[in-house]
Each structure stands twice: as structure tokens, then as C-alpha cells.
Coordinates of C-alpha atoms in Angstrom, one line a residue:
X1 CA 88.0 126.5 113.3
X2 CA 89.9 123.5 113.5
X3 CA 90.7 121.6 110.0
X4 CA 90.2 117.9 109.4
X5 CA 92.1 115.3 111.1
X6 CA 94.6 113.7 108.2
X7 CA 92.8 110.4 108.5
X8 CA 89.0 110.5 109.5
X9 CA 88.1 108.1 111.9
X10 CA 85.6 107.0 115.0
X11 CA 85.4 105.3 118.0
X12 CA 89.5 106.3 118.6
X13 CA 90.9 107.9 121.9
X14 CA 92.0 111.5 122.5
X15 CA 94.3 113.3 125.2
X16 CA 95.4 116.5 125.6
X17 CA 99.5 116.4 126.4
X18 CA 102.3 119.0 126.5
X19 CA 105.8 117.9 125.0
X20 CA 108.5 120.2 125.4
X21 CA 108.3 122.3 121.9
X22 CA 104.7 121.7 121.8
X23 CA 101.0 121.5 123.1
X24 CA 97.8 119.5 121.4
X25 CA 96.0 116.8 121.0
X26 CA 96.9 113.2 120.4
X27 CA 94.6 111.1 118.8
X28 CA 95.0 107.8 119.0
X29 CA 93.2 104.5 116.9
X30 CA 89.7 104.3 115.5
X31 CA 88.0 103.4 113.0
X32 CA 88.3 104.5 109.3
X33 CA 86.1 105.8 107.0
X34 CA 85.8 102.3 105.2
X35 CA 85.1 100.6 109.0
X36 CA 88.6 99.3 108.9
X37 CA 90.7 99.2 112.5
X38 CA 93.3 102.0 112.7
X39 CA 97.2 101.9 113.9
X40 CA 97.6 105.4 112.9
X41 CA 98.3 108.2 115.1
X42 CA 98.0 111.9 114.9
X43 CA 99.0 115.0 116.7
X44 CA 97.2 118.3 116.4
X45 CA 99.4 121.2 117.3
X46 CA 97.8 124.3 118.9
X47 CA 100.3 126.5 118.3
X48 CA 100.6 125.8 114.8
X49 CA 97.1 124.8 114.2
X50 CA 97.6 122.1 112.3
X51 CA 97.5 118.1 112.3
X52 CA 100.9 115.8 112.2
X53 CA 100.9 112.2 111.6
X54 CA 103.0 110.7 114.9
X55 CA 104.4 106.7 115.0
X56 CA 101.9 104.7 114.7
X57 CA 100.4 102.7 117.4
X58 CA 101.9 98.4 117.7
X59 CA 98.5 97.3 117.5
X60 CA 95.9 98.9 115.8
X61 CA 92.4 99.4 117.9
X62 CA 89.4 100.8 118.8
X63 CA 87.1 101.4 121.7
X64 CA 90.3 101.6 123.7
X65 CA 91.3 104.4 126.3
X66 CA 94.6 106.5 127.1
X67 CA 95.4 108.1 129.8
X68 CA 99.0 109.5 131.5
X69 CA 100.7 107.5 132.7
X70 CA 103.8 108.9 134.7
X71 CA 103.3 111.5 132.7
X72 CA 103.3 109.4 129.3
X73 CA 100.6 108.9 127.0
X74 CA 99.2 105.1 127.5
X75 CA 96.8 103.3 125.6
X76 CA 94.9 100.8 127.3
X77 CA 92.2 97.8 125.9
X78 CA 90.2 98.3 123.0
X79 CA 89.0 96.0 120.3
X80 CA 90.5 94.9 117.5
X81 CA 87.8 94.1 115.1
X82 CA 87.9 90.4 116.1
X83 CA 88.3 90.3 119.7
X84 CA 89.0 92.5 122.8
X85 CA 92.4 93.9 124.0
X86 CA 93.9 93.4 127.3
X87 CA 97.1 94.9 126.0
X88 CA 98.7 98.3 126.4
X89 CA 101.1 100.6 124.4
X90 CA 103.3 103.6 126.3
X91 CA 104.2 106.9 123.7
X92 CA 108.3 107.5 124.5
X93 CA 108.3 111.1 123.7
X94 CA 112.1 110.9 123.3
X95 CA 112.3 108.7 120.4
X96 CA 108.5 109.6 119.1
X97 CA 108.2 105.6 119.3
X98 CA 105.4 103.6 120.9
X99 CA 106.5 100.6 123.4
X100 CA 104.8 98.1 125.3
X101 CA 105.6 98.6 129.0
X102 CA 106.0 95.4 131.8
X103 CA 106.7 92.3 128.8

């Protein structure tokens, strides 16, 4: 059984990615338990079985996608609780830092 996610949340984005010590699950975004839009990130780790907290996202959102991207984690559109997003955010697995790609 997997244990609870470090911050509960909904309507976030999930991908499963390989980074060179470890394999999980990324979960991106959401929205927390009080309906509030998340920035936060977390990284499940199946080797250790156990959740991380990663760098936070630039924007927080919701609704939004990811996908990889030249083999990066990308988060694409979502909402922000007031209005949609067009923008996108790229994880840098070197620095453990999320950038925005193309400004």
C-alpha cells in the first residue's frame, strides 16, 4: 500500500519519470484540501516507497497536463483559480529547479 501524498490534493497532474538514482511518480499542482490552488510538487519514490517534496512549480495550477518533453517533465495549461493558463513550466532535473522554456 502506498502512504498519503505529503499534501492532499485534486484535480493535479501525475507522470511516471526515471531520474538517474531514482524511479516514481511526480505529482504536479492541484488543489488542496481547503480548495486552494497548489504550487507544490511531490515525488514519490518506488524504490524507497516513500513521498518527497520537489521545487515547487513558478505558477501554481490546476486542471493542467504534463507530459515529457525531450525527455523532461513539462507542465502545460491549467487554471489558476481565476482564469486559464496558456503557460508552461520545464522540470531541470540537474538543478531540481522548474524553468519556463522559449521566453
Amino acid at each position: 500500500q502506498i502512504e498519503s501524498m505529503i499534501n492532499p490534493r485534486r484535480d493535479h497532474a501525475c507522470l511516471y519519470v526515471e531520474f538517474e538514482r531514482s524511479k516514481g511518480i511526480l505529482v504536479t499542482g492541484g488543489l488542496g484540501a481547503s480548495d486552494e490552488v497548489l504550487d507544490s510538487v511531490e515525488f514519490y519514490d518506488l524504490g524507497k516507497s516513500e513521498w518527497t517534496r520537489v521545487s515547487s512549480l513558478k505558477v501554481a495550477r490546476a486542471e493542467h497536463t504534463m507530459s515529457l518533453v525531450y525527455g523532461l517533465p513539462t507542465v502545460m495549461g491549467g487554471v489558476n483559480g481565476v482564469e486559464f493558463l496558456s503557460s508552461m513550466e520545464q522540470f531541470d532535473k540537474s538543478g531540481s529547479s522548474w524553468n519556463v522554456p522559449l521566453q
